PDB file of N, CA and C in Angstrom:
ATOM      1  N   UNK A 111     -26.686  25.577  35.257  1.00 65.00           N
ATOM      2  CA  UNK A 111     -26.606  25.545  33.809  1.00 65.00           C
ATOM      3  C   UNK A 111     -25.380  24.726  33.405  1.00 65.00           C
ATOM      4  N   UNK A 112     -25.420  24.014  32.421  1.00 73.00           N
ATOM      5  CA  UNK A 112     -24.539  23.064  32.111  1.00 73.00           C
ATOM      6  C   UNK A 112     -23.471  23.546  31.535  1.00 73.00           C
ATOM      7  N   UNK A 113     -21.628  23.277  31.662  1.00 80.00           N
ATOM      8  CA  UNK A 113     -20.705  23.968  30.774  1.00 80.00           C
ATOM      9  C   UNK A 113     -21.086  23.702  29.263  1.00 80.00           C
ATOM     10  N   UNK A 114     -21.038  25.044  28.717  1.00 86.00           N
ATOM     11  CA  UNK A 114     -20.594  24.798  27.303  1.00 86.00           C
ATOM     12  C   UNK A 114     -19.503  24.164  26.779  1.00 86.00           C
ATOM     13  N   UNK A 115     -19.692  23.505  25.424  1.00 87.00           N
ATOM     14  CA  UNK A 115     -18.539  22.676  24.982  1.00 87.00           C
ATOM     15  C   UNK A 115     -17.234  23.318  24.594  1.00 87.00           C
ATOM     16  N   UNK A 116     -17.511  25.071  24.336  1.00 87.00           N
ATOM     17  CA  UNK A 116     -16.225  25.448  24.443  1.00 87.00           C
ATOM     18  C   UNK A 116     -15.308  25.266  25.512  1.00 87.00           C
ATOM     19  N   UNK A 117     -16.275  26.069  26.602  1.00 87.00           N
ATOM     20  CA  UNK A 117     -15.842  26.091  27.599  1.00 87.00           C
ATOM     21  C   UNK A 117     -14.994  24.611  28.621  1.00 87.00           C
ATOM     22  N   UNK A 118     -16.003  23.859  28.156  1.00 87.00           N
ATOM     23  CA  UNK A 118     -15.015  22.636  28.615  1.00 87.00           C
ATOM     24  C   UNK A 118     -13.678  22.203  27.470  1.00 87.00           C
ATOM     25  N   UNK A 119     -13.773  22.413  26.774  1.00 86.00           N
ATOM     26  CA  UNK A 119     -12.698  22.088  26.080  1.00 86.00           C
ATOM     27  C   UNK A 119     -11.580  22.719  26.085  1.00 86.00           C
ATOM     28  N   UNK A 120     -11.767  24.248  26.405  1.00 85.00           N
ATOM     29  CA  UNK A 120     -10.643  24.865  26.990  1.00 85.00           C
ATOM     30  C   UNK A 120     -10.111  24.535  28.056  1.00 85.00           C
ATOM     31  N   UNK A 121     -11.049  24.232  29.220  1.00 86.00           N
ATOM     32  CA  UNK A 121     -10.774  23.461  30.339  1.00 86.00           C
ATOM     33  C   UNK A 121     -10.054  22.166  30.396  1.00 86.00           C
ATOM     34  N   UNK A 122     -10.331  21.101  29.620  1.00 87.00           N
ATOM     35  CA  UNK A 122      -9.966  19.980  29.604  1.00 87.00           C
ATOM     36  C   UNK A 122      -8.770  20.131  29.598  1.00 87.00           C
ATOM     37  N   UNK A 123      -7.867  18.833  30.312  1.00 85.00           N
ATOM     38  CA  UNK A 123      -7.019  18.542  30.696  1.00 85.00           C
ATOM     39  C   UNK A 123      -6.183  17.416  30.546  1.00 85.00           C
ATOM     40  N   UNK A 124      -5.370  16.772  29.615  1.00 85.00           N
ATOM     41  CA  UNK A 124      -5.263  15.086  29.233  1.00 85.00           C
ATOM     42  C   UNK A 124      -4.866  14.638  30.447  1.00 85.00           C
ATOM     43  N   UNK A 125      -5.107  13.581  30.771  1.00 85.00           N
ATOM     44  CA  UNK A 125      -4.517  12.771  31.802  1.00 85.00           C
ATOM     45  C   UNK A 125      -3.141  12.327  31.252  1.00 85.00           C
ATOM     46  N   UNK A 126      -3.079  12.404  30.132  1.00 85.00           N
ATOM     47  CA  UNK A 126      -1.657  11.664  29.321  1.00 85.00           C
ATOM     48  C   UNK A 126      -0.266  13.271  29.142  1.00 85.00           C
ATOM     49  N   UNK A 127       0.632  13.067  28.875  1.00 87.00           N
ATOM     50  CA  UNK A 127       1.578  13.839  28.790  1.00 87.00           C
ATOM     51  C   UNK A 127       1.929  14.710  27.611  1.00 87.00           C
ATOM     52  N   UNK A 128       2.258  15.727  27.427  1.00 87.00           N
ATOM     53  CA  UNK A 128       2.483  16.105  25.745  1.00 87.00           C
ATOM     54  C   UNK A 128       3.479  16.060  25.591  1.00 87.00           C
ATOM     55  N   UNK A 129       4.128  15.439  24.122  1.00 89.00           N
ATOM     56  CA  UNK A 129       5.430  15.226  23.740  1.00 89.00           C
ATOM     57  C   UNK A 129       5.885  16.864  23.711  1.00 89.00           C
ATOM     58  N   UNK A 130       7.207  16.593  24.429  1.00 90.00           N
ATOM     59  CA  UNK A 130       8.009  17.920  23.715  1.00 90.00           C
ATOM     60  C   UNK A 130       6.894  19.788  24.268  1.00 90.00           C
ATOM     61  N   UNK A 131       6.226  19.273  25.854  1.00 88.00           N
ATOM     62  CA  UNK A 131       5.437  20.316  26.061  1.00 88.00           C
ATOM     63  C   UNK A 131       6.415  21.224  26.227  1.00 88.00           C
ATOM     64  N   UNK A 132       7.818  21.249  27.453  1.00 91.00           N
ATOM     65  CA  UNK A 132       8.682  21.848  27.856  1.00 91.00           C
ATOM     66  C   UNK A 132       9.628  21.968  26.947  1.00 91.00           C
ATOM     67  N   UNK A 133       9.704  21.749  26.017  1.00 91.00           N
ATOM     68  CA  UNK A 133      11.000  22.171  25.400  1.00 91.00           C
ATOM     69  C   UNK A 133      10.929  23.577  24.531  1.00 91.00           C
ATOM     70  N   UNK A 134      12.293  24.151  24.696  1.00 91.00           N
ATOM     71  CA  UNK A 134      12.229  25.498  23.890  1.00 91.00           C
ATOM     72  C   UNK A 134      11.761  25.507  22.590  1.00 91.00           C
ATOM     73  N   UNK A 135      11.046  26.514  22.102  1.00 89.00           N
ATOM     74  CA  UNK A 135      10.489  26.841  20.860  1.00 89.00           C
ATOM     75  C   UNK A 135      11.472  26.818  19.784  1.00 89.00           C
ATOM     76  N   UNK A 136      13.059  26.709  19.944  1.00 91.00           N
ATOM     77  CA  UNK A 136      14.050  26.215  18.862  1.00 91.00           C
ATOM     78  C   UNK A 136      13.942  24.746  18.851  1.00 91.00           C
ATOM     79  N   UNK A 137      14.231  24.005  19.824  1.00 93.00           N
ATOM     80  CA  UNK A 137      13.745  22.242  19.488  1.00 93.00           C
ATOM     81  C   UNK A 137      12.484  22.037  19.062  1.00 93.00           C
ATOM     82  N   UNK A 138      12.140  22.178  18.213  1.00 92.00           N
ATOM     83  CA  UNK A 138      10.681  22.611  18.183  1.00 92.00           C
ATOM     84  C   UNK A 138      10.429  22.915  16.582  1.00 92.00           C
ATOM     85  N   UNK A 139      10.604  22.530  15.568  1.00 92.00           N
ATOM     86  CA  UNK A 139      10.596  23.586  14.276  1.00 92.00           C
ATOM     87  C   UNK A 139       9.677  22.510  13.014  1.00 92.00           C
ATOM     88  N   UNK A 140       8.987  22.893  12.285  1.00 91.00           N
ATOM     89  CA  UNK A 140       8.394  22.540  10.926  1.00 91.00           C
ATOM     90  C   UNK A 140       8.929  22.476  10.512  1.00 91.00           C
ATOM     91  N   UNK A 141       9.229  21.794   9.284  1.00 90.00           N
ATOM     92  CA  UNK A 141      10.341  21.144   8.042  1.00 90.00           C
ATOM     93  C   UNK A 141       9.267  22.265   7.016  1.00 90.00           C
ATOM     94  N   UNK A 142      10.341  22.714   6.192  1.00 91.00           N
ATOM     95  CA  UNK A 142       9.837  23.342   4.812  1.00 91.00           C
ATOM     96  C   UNK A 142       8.378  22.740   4.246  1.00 91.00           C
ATOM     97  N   UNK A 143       7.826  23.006   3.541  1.00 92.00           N
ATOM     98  CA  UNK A 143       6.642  22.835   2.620  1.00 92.00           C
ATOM     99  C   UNK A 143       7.474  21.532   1.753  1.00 92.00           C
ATOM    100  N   UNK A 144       8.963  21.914   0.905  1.00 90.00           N
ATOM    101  CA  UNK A 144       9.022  20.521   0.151  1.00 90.00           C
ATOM    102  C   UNK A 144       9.478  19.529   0.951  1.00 90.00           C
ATOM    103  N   UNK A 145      10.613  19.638   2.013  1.00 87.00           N
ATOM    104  CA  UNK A 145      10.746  18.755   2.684  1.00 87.00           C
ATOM    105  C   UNK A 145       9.716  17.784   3.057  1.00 87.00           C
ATOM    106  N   UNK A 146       8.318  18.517   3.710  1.00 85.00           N
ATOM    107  CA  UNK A 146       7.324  17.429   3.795  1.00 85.00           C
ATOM    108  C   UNK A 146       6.361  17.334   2.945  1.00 85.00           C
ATOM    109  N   UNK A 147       6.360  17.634   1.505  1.00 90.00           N
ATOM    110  CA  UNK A 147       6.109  17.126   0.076  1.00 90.00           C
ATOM    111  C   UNK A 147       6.808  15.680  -0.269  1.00 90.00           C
ATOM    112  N   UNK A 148       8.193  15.887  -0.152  1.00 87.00           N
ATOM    113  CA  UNK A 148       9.407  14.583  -0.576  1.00 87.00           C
ATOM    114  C   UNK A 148       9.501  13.809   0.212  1.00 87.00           C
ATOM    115  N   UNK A 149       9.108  14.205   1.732  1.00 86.00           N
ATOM    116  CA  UNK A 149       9.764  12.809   3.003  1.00 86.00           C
ATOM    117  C   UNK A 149      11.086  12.993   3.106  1.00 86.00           C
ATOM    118  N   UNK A 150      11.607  11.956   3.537  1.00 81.00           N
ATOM    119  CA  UNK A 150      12.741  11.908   4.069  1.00 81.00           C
ATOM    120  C   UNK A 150      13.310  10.680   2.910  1.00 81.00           C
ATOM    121  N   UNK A 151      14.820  11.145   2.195  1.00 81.00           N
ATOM    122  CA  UNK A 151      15.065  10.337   1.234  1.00 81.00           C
ATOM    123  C   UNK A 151      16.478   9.394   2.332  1.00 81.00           C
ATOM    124  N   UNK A 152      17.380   9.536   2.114  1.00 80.00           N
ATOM    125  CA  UNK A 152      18.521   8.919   2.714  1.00 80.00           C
ATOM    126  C   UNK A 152      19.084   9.911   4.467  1.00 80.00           C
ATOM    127  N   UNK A 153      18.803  10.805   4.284  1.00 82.00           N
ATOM    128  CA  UNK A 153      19.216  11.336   5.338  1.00 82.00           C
ATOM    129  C   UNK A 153      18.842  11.398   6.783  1.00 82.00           C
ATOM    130  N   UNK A 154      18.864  11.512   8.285  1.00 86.00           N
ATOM    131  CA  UNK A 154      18.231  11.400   9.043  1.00 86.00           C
ATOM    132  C   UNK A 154      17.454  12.496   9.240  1.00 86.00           C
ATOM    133  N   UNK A 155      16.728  12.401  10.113  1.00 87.00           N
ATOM    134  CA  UNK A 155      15.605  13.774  10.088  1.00 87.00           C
ATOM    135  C   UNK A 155      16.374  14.410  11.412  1.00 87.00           C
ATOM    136  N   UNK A 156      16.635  16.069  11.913  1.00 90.00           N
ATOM    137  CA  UNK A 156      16.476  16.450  12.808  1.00 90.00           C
ATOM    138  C   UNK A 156      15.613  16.642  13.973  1.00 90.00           C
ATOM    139  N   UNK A 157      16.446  16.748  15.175  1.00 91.00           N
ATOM    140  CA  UNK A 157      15.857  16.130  15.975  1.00 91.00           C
ATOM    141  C   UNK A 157      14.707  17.135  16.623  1.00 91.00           C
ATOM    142  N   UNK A 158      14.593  18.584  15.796  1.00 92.00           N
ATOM    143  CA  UNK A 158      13.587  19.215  16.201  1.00 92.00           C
ATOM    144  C   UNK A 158      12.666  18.799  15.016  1.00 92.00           C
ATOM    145  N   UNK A 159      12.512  18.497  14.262  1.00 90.00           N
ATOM    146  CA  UNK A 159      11.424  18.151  13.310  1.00 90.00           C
ATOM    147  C   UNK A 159      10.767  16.610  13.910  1.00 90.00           C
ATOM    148  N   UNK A 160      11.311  15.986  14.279  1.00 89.00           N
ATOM    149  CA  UNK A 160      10.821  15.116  15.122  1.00 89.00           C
ATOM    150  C   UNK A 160       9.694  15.601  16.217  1.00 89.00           C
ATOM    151  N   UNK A 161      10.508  16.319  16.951  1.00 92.00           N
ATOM    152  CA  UNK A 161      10.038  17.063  17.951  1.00 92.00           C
ATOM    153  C   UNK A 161       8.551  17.633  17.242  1.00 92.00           C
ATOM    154  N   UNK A 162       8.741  18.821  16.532  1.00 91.00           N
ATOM    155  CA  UNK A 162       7.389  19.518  16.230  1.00 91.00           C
ATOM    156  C   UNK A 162       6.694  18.287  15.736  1.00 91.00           C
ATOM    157  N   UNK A 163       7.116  17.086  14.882  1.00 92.00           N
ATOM    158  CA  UNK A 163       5.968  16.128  14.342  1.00 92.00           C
ATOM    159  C   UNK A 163       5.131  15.650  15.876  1.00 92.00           C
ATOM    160  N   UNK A 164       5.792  14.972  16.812  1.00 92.00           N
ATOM    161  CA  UNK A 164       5.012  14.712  17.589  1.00 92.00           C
ATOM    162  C   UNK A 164       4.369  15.611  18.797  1.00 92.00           C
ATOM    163  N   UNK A 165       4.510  16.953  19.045  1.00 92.00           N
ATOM    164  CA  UNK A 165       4.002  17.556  19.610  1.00 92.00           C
ATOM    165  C   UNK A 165       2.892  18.094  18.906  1.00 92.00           C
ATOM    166  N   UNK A 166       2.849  17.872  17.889  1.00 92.00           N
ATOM    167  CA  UNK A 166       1.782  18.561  16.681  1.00 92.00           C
ATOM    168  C   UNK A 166       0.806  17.350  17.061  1.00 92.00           C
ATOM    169  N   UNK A 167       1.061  16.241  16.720  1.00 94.00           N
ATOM    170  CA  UNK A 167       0.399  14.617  17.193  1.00 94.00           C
ATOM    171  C   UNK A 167      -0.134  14.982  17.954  1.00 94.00           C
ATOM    172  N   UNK A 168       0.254  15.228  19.598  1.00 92.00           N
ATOM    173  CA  UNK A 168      -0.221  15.199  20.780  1.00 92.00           C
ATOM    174  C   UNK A 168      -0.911  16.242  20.878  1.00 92.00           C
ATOM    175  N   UNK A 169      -0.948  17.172  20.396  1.00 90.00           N
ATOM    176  CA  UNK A 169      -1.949  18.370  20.790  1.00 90.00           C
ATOM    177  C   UNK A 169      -3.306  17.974  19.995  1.00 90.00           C
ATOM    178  N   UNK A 170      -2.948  17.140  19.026  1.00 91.00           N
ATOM    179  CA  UNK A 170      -4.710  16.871  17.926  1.00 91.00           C
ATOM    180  C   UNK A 170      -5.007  15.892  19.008  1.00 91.00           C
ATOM    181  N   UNK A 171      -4.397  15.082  19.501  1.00 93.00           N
ATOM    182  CA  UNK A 171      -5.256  13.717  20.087  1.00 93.00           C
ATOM    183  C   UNK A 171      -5.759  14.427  21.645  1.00 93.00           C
ATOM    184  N   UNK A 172      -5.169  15.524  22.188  1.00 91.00           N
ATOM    185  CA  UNK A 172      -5.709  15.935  23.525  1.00 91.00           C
ATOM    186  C   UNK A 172      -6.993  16.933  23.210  1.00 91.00           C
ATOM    187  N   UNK A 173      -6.599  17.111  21.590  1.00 91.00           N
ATOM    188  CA  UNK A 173      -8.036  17.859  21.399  1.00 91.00           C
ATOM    189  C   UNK A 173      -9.144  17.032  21.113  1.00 91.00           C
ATOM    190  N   UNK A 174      -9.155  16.143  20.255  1.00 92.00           N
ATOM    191  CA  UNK A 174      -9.955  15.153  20.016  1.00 92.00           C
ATOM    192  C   UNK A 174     -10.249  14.336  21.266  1.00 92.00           C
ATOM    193  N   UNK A 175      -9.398  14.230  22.394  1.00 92.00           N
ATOM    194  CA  UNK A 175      -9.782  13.638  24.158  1.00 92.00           C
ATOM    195  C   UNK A 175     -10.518  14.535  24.327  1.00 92.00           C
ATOM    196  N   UNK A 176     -10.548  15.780  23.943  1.00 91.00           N
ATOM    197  CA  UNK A 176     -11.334  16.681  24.953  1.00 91.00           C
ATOM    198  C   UNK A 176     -13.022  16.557  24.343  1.00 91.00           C
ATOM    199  N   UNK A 177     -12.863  16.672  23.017  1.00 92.00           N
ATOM    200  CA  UNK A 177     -14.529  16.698  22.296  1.00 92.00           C
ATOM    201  C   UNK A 177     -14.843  15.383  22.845  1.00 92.00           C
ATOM    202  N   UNK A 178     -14.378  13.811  22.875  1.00 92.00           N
ATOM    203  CA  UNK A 178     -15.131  12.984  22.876  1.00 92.00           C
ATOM    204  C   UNK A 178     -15.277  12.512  24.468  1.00 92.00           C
ATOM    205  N   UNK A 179     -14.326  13.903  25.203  1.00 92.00           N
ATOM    206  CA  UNK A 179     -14.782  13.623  26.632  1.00 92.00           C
ATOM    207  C   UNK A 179     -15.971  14.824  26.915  1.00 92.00           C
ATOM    208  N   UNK A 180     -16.038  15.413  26.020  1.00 90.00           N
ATOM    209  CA  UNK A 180     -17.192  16.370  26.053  1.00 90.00           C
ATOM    210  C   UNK A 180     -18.814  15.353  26.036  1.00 90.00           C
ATOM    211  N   UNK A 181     -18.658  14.996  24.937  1.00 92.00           N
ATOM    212  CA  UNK A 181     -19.548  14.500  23.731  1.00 92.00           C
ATOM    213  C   UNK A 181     -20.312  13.423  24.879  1.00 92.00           C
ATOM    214  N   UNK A 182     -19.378  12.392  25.694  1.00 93.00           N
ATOM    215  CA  UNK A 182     -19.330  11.738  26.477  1.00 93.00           C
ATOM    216  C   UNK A 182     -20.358  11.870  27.926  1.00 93.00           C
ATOM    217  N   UNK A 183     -19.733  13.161  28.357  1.00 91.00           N
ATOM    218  CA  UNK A 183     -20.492  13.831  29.356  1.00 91.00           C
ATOM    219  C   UNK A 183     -21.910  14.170  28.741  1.00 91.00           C
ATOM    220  N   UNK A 184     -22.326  14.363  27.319  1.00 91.00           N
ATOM    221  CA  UNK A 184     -23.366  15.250  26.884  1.00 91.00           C
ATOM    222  C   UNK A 184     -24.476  14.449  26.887  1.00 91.00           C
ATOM    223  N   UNK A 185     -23.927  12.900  26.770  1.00 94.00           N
ATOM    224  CA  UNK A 185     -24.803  11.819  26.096  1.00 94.00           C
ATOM    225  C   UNK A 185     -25.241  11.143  27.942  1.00 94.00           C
ATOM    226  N   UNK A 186     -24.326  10.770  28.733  1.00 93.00           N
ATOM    227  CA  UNK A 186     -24.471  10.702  30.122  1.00 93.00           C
ATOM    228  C   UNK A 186     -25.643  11.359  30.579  1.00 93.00           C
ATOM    229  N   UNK A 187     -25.686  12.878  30.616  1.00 92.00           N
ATOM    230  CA  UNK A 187     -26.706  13.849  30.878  1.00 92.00           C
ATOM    231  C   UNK A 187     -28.011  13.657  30.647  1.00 92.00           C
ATOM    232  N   UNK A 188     -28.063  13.017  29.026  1.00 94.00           N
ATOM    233  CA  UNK A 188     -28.963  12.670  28.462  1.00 94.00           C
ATOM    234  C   UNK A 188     -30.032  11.867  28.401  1.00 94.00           C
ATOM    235  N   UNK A 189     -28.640  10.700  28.973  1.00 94.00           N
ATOM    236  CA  UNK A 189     -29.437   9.869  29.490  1.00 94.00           C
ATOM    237  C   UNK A 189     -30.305   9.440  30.739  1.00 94.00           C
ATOM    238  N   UNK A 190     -29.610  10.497  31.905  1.00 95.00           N
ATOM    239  CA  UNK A 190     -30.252  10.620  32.670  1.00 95.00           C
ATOM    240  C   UNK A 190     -31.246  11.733  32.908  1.00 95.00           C
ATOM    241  N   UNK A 191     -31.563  12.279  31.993  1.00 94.00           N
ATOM    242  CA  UNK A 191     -33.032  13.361  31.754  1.00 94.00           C
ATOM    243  C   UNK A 191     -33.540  12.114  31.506  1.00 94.00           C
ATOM    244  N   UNK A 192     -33.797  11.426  30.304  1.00 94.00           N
ATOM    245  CA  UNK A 192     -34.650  10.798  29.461  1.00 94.00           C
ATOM    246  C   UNK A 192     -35.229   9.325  30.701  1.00 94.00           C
ATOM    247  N   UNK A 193     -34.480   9.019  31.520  1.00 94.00           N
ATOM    248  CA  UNK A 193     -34.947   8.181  32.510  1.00 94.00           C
ATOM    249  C   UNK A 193     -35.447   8.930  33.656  1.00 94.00           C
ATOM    250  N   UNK A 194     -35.040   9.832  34.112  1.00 94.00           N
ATOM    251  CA  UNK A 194     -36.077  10.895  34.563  1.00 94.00           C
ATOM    252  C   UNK A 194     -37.183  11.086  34.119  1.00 94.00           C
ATOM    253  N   UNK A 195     -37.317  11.409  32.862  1.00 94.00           N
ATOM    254  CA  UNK A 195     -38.632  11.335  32.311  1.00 94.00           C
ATOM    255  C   UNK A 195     -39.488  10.202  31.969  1.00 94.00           C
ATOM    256  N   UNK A 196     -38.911   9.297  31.601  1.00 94.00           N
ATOM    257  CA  UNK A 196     -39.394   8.037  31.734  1.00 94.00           C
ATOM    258  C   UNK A 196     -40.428   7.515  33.179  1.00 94.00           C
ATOM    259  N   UNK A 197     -39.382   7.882  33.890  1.00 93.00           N
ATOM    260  CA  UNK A 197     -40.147   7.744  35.230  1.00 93.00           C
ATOM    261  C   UNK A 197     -41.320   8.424  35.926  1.00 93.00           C
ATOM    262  N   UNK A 198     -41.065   9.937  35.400  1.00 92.00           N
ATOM    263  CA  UNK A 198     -42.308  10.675  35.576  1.00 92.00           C
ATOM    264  C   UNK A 198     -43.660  10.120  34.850  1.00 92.00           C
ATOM    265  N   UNK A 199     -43.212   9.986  33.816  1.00 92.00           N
ATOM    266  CA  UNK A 199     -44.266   9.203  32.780  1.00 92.00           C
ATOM    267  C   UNK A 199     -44.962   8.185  32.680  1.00 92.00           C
ATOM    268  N   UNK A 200     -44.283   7.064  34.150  1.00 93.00           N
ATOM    269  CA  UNK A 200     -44.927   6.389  34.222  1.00 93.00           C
ATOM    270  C   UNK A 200     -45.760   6.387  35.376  1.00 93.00           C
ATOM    271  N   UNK A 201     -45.458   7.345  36.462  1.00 90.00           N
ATOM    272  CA  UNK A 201     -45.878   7.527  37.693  1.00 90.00           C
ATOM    273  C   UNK A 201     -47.344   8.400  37.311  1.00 90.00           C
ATOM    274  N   UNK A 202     -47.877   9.008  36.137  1.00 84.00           N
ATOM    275  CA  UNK A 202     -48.667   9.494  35.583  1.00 84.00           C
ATOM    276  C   UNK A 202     -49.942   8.601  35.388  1.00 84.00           C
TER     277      UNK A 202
END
């Protein structure tokens, strides 16, 4: 029986690295609601808000790797039923 797409997606694995996987949950922090309403006016940004921006990044794009490595595998499968069947169909 074939994995489900949950199931592989929990599974999945990026081949690529996640920003900021190892670092403590204090380097690590969301900027207020207005802070990221206003942006950043003259000041520099801290270097854990950095941090959470791109670890936030990297976790959507390893999720989105995982559906379209799902999606990928689903259509593969597919295609090899449908030439399977093809073939039966013509041996008929």
């Amino acid at each position: 029986m074939p994995i489900t797409k949950d199931e592989f997606i929990a599974e999945y694995q990026s081949p690529y690295p996640t920003w900021a996987a190892k670092a403590l949950p204090a380097d690590i922090k969301e900027p207020s609601l207005a802070r990221v309403a206003n942006g950043w006016a003259i000041e520099q940004p801290p270097h854990t808000y950095f941090n959470w921006h791109m670890n936030r990044t990297d976790n959507r794009l390893v999720s989105l790797e995982a559906h379209l490595a799902w999606l990928e595998q689903q259509v593969t499968r597919l295609a090899q039923e449908n030439a399977h069947l093809k073939q039966l169909a013509a041996e008929q």
